[in-house]
Short mmCIF file of C-alpha atoms in Angstrom, two decimals:
data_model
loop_
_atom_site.label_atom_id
_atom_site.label_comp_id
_atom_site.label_asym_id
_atom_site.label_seq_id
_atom_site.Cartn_x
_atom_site.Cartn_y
_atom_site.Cartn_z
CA UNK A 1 57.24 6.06 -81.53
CA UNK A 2 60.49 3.93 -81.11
CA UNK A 3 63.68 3.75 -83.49
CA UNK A 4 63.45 0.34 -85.03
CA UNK A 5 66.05 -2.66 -84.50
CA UNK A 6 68.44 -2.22 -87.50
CA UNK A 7 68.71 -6.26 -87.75
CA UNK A 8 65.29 -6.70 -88.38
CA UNK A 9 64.46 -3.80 -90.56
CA UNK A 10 67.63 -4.41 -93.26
CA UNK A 11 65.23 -7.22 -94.73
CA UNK A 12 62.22 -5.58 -94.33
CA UNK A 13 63.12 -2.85 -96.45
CA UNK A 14 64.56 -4.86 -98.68
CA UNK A 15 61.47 -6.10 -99.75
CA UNK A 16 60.18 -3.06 -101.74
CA UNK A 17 60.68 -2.52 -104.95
CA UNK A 18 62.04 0.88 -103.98
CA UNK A 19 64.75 -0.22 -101.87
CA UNK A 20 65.37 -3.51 -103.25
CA UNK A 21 68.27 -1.56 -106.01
CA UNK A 22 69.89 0.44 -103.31
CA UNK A 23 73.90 0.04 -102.13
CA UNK A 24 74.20 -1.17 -98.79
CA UNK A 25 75.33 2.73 -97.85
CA UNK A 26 72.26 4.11 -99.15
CA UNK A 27 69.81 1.33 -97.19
CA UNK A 28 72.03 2.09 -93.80
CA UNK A 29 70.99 5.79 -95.02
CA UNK A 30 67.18 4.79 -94.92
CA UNK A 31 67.25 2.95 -91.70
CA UNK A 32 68.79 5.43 -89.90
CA UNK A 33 66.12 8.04 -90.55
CA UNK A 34 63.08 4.45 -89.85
CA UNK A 35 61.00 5.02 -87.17
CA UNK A 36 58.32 1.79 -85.60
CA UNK A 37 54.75 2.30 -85.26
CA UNK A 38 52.19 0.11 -83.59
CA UNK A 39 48.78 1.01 -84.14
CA UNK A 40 45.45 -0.48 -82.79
CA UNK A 41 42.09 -1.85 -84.62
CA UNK A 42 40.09 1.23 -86.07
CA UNK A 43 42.57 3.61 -85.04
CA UNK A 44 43.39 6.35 -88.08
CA UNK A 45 47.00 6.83 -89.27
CA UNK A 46 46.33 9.91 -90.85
CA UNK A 47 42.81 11.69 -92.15
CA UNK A 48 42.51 13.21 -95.56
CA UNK A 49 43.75 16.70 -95.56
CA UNK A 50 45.78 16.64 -92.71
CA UNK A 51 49.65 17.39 -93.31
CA UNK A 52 52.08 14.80 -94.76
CA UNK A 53 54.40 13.79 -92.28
CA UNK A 54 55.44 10.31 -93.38
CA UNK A 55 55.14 7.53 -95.13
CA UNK A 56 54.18 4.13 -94.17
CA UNK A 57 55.22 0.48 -94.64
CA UNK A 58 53.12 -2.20 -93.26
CA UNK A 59 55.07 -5.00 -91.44
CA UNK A 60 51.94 -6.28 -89.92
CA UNK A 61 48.60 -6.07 -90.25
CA UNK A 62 45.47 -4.21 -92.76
CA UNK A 63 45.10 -0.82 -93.32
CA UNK A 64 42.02 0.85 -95.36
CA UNK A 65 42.31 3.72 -97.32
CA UNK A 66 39.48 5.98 -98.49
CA UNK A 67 37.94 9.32 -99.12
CA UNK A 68 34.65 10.60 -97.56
CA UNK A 69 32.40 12.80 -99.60
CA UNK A 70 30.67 15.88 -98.88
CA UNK A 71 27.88 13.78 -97.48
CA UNK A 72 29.94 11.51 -95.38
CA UNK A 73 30.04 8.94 -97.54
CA UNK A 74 33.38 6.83 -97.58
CA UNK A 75 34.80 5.43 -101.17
CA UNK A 76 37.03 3.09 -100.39
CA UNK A 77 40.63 3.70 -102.17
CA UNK A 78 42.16 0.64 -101.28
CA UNK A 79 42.64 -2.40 -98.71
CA UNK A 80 46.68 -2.19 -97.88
CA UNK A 81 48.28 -5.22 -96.71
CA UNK A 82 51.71 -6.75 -95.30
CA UNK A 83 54.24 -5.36 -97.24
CA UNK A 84 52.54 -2.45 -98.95
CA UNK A 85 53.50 1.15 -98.76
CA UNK A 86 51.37 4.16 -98.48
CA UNK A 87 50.65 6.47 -99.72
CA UNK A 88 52.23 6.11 -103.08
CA UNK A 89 53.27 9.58 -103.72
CA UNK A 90 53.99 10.69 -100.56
CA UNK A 91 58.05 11.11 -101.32
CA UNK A 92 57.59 13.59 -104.13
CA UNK A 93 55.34 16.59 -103.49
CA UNK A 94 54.13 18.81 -100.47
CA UNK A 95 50.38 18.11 -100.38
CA UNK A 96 48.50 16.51 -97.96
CA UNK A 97 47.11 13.15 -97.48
CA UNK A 98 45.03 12.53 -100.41
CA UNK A 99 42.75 9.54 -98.20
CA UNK A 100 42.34 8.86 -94.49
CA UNK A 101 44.22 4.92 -93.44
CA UNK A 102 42.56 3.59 -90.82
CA UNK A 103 44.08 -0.05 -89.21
CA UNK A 104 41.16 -2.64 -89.47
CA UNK A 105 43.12 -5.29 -87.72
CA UNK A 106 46.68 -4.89 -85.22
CA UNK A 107 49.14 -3.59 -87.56
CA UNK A 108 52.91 -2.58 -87.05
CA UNK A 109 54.34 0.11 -89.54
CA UNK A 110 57.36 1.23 -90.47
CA UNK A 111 57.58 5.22 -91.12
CA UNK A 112 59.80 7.16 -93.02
CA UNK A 113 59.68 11.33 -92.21
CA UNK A 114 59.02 13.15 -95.60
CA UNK A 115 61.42 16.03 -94.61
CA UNK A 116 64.25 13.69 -93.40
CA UNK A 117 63.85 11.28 -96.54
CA UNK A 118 63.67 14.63 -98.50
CA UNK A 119 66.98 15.51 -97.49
CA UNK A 120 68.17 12.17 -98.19
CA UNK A 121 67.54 12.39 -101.45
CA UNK A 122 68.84 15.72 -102.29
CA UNK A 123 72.19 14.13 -100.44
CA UNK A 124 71.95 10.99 -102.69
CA UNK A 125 69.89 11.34 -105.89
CA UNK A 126 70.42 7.75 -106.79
CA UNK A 127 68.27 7.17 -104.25
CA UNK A 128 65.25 9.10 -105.84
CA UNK A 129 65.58 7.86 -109.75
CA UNK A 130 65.22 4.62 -108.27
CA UNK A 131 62.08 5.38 -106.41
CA UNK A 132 60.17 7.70 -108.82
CA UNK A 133 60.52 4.47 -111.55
CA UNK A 134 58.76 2.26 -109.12
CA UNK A 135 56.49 4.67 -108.37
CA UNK A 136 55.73 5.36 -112.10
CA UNK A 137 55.02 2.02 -112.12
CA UNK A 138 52.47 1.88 -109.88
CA UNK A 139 50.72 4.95 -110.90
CA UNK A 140 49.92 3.01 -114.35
CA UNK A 141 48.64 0.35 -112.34
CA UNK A 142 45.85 1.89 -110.73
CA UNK A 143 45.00 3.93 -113.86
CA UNK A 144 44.12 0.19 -115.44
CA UNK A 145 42.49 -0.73 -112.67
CA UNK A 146 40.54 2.26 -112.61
CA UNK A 147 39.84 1.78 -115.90
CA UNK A 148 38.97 -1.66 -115.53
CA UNK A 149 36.52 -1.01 -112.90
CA UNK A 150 34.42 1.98 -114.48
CA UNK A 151 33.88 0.41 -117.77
CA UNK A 152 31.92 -2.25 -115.98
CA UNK A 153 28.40 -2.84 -115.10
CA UNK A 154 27.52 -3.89 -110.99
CA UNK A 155 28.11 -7.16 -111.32
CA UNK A 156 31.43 -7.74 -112.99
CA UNK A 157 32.60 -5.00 -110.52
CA UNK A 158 31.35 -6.87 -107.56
CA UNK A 159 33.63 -10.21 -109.67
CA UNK A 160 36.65 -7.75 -110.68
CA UNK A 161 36.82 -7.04 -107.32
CA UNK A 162 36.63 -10.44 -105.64
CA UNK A 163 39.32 -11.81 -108.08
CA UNK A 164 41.53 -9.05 -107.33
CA UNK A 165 41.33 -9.63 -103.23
CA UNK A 166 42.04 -13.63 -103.89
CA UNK A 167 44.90 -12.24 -105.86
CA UNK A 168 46.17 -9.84 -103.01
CA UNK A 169 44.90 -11.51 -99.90
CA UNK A 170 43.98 -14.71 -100.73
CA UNK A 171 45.69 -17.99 -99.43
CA UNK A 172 44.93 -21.30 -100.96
CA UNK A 173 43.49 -24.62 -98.77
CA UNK A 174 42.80 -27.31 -101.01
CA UNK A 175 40.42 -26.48 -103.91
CA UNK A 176 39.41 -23.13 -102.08
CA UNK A 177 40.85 -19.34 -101.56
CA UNK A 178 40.58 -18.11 -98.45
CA UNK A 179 40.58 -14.26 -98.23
CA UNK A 180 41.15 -13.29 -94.04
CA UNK A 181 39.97 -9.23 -94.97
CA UNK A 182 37.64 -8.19 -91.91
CA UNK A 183 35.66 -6.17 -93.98
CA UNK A 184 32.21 -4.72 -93.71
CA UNK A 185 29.41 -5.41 -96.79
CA UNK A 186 29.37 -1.54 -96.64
CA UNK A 187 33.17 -1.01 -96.88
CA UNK A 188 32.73 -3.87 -99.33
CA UNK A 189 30.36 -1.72 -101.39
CA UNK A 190 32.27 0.97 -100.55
CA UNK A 191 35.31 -0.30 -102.34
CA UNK A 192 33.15 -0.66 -106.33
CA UNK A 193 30.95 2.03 -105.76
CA UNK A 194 27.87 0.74 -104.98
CA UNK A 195 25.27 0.34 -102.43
CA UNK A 196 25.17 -2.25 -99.60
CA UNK A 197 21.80 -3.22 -100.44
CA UNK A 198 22.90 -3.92 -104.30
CA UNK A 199 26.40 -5.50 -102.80
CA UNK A 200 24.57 -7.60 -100.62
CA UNK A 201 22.28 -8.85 -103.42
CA UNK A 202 24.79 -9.58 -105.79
CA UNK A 203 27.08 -11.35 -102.67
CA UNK A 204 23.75 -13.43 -101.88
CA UNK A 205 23.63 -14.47 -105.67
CA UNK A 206 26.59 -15.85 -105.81
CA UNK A 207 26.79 -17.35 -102.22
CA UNK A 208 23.55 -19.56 -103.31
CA UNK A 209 25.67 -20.49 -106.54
CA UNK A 210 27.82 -21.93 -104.13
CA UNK A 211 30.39 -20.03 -105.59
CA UNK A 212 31.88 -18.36 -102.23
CA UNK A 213 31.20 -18.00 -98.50
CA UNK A 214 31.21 -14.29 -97.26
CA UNK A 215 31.48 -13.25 -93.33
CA UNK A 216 33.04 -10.41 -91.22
CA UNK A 217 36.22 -11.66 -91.52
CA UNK A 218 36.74 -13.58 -94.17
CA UNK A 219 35.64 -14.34 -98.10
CA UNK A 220 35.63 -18.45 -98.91
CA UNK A 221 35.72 -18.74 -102.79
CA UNK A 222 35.18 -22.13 -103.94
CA UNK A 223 35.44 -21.91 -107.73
CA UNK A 224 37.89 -19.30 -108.52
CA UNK A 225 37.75 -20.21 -112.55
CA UNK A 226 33.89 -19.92 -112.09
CA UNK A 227 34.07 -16.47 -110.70
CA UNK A 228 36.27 -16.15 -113.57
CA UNK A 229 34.14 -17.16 -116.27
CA UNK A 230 31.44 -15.66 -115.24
CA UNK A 231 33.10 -12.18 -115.43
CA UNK A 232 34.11 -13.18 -118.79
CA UNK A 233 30.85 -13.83 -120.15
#
């Protein structure tokens, strides 16, 4: 790991909710303590369990979050992209990593050392009401997700979830969404709790109502207001 150019970073941090209200003393605070990660496809960050050391910030790349059962079977938590931070609590209590991140593509992080940014905020409270209110925030967020997703049958879960990556990952080209996510139909299934073989059906379904494209590395929609409907009916 390499300190990170101070230049660069001041934006990048600047970019998070959680940084975005900070003084210009308390950001120089927070980049002093940054540290620059570059981490390969399929390599793990961190495993579930394992100590909390820092957190992350993704400048580049995807990460994948998730927990494995006692059978070995991943759920997937969440598909992190540029921009994100994980994980969400890891600021404000001494347990370890509640999921394993694994990099599905190249990705470059930025991470911040719990104990140092620990000590920065005892140093400068300011610093830590701003954060836990963002972080608040978010927690609400996936509860409605959450909530979203387990009062559903299959189906709208497999929809739920596709409008939710166009609305995270997807970039628009012409009529369509394009959704570059080099995910698996299992980490796909993973991700609503299902099987592959149900996943795949329902994928097929919708792939023959010319609805979307699916592949390895990428999701085509071509009717987002169809998906739409359709997980409104």
């Amino acid at each position: 790991m390499s300190r990170v150019n101070k230049d660069t970073t001041t934006e990048f941090l600047q970019q998070f909710p959680i940084f975005q209200d900070l003084s210009p003393e308390e950001l120089k605070q927070v980049e002093d303590i940054a540290i620059s990660r570059n981490i390969q496809k399929k390599s793990v960050i961190f495993s579930e369990g394992s100590e909390k050391e820092a957190v992350f910030f993704i400048r580049t790349g995807i990460v994948k979050a998730y927990k494995t059962d006692e059978n070995g079977h991943e759920q997937i938590v969440s598909f992190l992209k540029t921009g994100d931070m994980f994980p969400h609590t890891g600021f404000f209590n001494a347990h370890p990593y509640p999921a394993t991140a694994e990099a599905i593509t190249p990705t470059e992080l930025l991470a911040i050392p719990v104990r140092l940014f620990e000590r920065l905020m005892l140093s400068t409270p300011s610093i830590a009401i701003k954060i836990m209110r963002v972080l608040g925030d978010k927690i609400r967020e996936l509860q409605d997700k959450l909530q979203v997703l387990s009062g559903q049958d299959v189906r709208n879960r497999v929809l739920s979830f596709l409008l939710m990556l166009a609305d995270q990952h997807g970039q628009m080209h012409g009529d369509q969404i394009i959704i570059n996510l080099p995910m698996t139909h299992q980490e796909f299934a993973n991700s609503i709790g299902t099987t592959r073989e149900t996943a795949n059906r329902l994928l097929n379904q919708l792939t023959k109502e010319n609805l979307l494209e699916v592949d390895r590395s990428r999701i085509i929609i071509h009717d987002l207001q169809a998906l739409k409907e359709q997980r409104d009916t």
